[in-house]
Coordinates of C-alpha atoms in Angstrom, one line a residue:
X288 CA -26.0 7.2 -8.7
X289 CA -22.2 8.1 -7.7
X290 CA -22.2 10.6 -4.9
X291 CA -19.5 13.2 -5.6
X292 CA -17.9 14.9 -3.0
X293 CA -14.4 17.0 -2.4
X294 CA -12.0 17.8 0.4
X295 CA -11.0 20.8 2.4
X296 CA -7.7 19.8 3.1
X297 CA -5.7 20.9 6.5
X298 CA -3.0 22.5 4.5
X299 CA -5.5 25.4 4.6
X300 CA -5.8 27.3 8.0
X301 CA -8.8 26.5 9.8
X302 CA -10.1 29.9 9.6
X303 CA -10.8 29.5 5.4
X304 CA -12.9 26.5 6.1
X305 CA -16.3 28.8 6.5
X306 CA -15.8 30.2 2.9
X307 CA -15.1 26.9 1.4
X308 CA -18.3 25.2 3.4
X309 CA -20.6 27.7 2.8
X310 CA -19.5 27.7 -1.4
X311 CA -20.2 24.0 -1.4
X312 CA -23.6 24.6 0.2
X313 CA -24.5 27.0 -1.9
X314 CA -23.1 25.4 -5.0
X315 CA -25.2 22.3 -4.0
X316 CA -22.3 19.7 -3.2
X317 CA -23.0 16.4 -1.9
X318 CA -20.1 16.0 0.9
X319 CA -17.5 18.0 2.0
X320 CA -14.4 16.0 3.2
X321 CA -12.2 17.2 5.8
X322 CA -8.8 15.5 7.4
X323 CA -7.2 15.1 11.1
X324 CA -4.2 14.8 10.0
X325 CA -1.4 15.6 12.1
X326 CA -0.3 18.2 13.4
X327 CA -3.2 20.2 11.4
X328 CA -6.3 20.3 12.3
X329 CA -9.0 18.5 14.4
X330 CA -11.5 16.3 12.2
X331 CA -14.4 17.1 14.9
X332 CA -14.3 20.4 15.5
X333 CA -14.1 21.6 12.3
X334 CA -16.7 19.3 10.7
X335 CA -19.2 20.7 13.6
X336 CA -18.0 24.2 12.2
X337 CA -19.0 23.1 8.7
X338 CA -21.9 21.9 9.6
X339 CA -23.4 25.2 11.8
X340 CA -22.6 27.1 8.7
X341 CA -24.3 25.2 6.4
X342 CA -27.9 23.9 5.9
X343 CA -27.9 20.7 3.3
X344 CA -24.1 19.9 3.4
X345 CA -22.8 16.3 4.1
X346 CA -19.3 16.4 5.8
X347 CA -17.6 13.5 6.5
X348 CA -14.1 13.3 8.4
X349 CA -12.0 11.1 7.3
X350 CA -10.5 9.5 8.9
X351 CA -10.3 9.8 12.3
X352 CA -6.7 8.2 13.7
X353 CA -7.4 5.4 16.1
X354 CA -4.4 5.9 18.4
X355 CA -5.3 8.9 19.1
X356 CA -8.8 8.7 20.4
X357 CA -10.1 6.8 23.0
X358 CA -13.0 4.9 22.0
X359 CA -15.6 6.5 24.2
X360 CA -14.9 9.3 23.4
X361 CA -15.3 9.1 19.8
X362 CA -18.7 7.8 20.1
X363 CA -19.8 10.9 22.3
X364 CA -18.7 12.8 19.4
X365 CA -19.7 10.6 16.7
X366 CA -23.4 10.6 18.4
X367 CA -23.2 14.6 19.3
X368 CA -22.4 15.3 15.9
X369 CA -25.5 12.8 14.7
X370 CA -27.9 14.2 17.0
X371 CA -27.1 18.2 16.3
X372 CA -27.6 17.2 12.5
X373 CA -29.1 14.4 11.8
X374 CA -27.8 12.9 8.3
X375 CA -25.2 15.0 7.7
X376 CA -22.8 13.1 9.0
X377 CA -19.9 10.8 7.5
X378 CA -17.3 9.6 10.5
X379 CA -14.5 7.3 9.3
X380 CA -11.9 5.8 11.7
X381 CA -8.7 3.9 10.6
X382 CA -4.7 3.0 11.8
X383 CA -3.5 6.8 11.5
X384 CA 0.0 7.4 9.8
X385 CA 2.5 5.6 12.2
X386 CA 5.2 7.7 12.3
X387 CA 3.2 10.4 13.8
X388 CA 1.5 7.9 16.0
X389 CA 4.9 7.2 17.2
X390 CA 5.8 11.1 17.6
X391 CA 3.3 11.5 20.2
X392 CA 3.5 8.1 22.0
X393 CA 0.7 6.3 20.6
X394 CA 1.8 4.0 17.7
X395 CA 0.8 0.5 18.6
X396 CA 2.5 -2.9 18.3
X397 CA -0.5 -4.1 16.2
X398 CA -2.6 -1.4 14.4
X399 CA -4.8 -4.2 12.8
X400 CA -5.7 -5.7 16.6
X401 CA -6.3 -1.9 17.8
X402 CA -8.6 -1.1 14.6
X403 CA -10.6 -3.9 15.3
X404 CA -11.3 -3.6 19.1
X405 CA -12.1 0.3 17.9
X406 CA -14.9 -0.2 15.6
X407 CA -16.5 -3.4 17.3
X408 CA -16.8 -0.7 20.1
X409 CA -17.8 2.1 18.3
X410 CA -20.6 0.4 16.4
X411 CA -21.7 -0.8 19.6
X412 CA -21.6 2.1 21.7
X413 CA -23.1 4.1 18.8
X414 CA -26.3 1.7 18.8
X415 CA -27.1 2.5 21.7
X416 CA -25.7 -0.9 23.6
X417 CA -24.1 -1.0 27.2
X418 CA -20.4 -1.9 26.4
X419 CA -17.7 -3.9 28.7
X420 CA -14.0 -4.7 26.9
X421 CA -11.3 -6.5 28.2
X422 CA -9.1 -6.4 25.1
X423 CA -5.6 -5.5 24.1
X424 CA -5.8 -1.9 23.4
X425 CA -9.4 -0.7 24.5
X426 CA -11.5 -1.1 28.1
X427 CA -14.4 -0.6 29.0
X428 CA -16.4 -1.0 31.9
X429 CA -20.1 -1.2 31.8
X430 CA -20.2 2.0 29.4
X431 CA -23.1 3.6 27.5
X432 CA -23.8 6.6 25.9
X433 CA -26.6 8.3 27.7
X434 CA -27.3 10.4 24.1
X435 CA -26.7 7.7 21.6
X436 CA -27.9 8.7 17.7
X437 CA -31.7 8.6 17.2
X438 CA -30.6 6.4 13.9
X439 CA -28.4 3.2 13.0
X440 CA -24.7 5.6 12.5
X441 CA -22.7 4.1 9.8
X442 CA -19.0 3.7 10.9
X443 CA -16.4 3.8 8.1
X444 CA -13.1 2.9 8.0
X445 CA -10.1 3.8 6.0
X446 CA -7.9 1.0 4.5
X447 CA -5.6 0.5 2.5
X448 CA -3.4 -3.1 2.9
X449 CA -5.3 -6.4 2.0
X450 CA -5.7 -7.2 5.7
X451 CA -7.2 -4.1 6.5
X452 CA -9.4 -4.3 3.8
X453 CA -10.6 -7.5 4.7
X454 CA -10.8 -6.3 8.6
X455 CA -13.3 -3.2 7.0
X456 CA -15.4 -5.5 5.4
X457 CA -15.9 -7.7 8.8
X458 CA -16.1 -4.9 11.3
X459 CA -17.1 -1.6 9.4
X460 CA -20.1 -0.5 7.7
X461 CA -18.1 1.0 4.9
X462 CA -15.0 1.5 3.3
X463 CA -12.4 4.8 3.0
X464 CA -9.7 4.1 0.1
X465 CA -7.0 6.9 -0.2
X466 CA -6.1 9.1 -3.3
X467 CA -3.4 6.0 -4.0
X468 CA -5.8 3.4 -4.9
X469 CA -6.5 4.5 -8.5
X470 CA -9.1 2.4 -10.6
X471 CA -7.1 -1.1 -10.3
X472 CA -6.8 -0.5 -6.3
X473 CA -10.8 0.2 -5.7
X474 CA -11.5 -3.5 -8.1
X475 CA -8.8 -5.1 -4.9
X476 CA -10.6 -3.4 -2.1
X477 CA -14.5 -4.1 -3.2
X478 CA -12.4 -7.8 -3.9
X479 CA -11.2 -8.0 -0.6
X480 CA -13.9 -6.1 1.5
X481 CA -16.9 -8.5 0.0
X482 CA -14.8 -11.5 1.2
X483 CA -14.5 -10.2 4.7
X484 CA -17.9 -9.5 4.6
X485 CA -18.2 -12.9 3.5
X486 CA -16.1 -14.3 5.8
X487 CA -18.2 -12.3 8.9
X488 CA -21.1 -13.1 7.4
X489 CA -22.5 -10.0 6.8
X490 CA -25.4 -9.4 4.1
X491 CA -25.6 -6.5 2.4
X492 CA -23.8 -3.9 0.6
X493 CA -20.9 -1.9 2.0
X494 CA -20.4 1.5 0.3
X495 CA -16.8 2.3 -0.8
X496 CA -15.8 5.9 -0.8
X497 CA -12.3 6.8 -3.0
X498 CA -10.3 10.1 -3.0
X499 CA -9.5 11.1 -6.4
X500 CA -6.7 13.6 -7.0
X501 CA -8.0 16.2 -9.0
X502 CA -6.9 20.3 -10.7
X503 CA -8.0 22.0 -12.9
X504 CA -8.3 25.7 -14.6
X505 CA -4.8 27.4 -15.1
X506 CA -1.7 25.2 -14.8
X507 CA -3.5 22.3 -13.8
X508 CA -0.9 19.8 -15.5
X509 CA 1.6 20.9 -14.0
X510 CA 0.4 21.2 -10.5
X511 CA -0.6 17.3 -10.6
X512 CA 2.4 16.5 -11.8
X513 CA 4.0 18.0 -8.9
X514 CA 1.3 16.6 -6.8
X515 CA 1.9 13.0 -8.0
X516 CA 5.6 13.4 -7.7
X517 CA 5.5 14.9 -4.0
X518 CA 3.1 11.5 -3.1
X519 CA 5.4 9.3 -5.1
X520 CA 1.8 8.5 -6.9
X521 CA 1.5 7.2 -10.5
X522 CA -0.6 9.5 -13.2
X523 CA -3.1 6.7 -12.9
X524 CA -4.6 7.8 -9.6
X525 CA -4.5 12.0 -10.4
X526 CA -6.9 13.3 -13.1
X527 CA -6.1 17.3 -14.8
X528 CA -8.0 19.0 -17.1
X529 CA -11.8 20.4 -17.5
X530 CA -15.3 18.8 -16.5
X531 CA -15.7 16.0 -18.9
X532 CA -12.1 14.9 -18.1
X533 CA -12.5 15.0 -14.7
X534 CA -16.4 13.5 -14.9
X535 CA -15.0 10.9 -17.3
X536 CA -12.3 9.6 -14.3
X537 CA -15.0 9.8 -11.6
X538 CA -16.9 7.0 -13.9
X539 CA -14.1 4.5 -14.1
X540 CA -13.9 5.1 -10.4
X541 CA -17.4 4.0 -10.2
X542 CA -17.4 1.2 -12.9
X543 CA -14.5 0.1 -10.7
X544 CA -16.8 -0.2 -7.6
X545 CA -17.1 3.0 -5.8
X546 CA -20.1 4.6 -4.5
X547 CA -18.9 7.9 -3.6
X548 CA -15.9 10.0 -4.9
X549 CA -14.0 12.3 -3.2
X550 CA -12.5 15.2 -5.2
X551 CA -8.8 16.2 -3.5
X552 CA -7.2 19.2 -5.0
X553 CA -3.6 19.6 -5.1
X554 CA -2.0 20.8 -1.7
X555 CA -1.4 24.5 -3.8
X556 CA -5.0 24.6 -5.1
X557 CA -5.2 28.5 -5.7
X558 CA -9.4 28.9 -5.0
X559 CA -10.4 26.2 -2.6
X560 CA -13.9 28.1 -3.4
X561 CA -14.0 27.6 -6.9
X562 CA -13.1 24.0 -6.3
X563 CA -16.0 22.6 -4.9
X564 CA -18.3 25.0 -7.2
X565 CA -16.2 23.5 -9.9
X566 CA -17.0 20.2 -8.6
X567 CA -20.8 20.6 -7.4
X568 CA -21.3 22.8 -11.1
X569 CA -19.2 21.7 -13.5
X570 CA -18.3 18.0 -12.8
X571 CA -21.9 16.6 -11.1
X572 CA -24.6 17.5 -14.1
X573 CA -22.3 15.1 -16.3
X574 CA -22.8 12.4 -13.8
X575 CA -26.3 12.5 -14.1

């Protein structure tokens, strides 16, 4: 079955996020999505917010810019975040957007080379293995985490271009495809992820989690519209309208190949709270 999840997104101040967290709990909403985008809001510290207010919540951050973060200190985070609540937990990683990268210093000469070196040691550090690097971007000497996860930590990455799609399907343990991708883009990436699996030779399945642009209630046409033209998005990838509309576009999402999608309101959604009880309520009984 689809998991359905939406997203609190950074253009609201942090200090709305405990209303918002605490509706989805109580509204019964499988994940909670958050965004460290910058200059916003950190992805950690407000998914360990989310998660102290809440009791059966799933949040997952994603995605967590590369550039930014040194690799060990992800994995402390990643595994302190595992540890305080165990399955709860969703970290994705991936390239960041490159002009803000570049605004603070950190935008690489290869984002594919650094993603790679990232998660190979982040999946390692998370499992509890004693780490040395030599590579282009990331270190390490003789590191291990002294509080690794009591459980195998799924790392996810976000993607987007046909290299790094292929890239998440060798070196991630799941897949993060932005509100662009629409129903033809989620066919691609499963395409292109299960032949990087392939080519790494990696059994299995990899879950692929899509945002899905989404409004409803009062003027919800015309706040996707805007939406769509502020993204420079087709109408393909935004969906407006009631719960069988919306329900009906989370299906083709998941005919298309997606295990779990991501509800993102428009930037000017007027009740973040009534969102995700809209989502949780309305939208995940016709899933069923």
């Amino acid at each position: 079955m689809t998991e359905l999840g939406a997203v609190f997104r950074p253009q609201l101040p942090p200090e709305r996020l405990r209303s918002v967290a605490r509706a989805a709990d109580e509204a019964g909403l499988d994940q909670l999505w958050l965004w460290e985008d910058c200059f916003l809001e950190s992805g950690v510290a407000a998914a360990s917010a989310a998660l102290a207010w809440t009791e059966n919540l799933t949040v997952g951050v994603g995605l967590l810019p590369v550039p930014l973060r040194n690799v060990a200190l992800t994995a402390m985070e990643t595994a302190t975040l595992h540890r305080l609540f165990p399955g709860r937990v969703r970290i994705g990683v991936g390239h960041g957007v490159q002009d803000w990268m570049a605004q603070v210093g950190a935008r690489p000469d290869s984002p594919l080379a650094l993603l790679r070196e990232h998660l190979d040691a982040l999946r390692a550090l998370l499992a509890g293995e004693r780490v040395t690097s030599r590579g282009r971007y990331v270190t390490l000497d003789d590191v291990a985490l002294d509080y690794p996860p009591t459980a195998p930590v799924p790392v996810l990455a976000g993607a987007r271009g046909p290299r790094t799609l292929h890239l998440s399907g060798q070196a991630a343990d799941g897949t993060i495809l932005d509100a662009a991708a629409g129903v033809d883009g989620v066919r691609r990436a499963r395409r292109l992820v299960d032949q990087g699996r392939e080519a790494a030779g990696r059994p299995g399945h990899h879950p692929v989690t899509v945002y899905l642009l989404a409004a409803t209630g009062p003027g919800a046409d015309r706040r996707m519209a805007a939406e769509l033209r502020a993204e420079g998005l087709t109408p393909q990838t935004g969906v407006a309208g009631d719960a069988d509309r919306v329900a009906e576009a989370v299906r083709h999402m998941a005919e298309a190949g997606a295990d779990t999608v991501v509800l993102q309101p428009t930037a000017d959604e007027p009740d973040p709270e009534g969102f995700v009880r809209f989502t949780a309520e309305r939208v995940r009984p016709l899933l069923s």
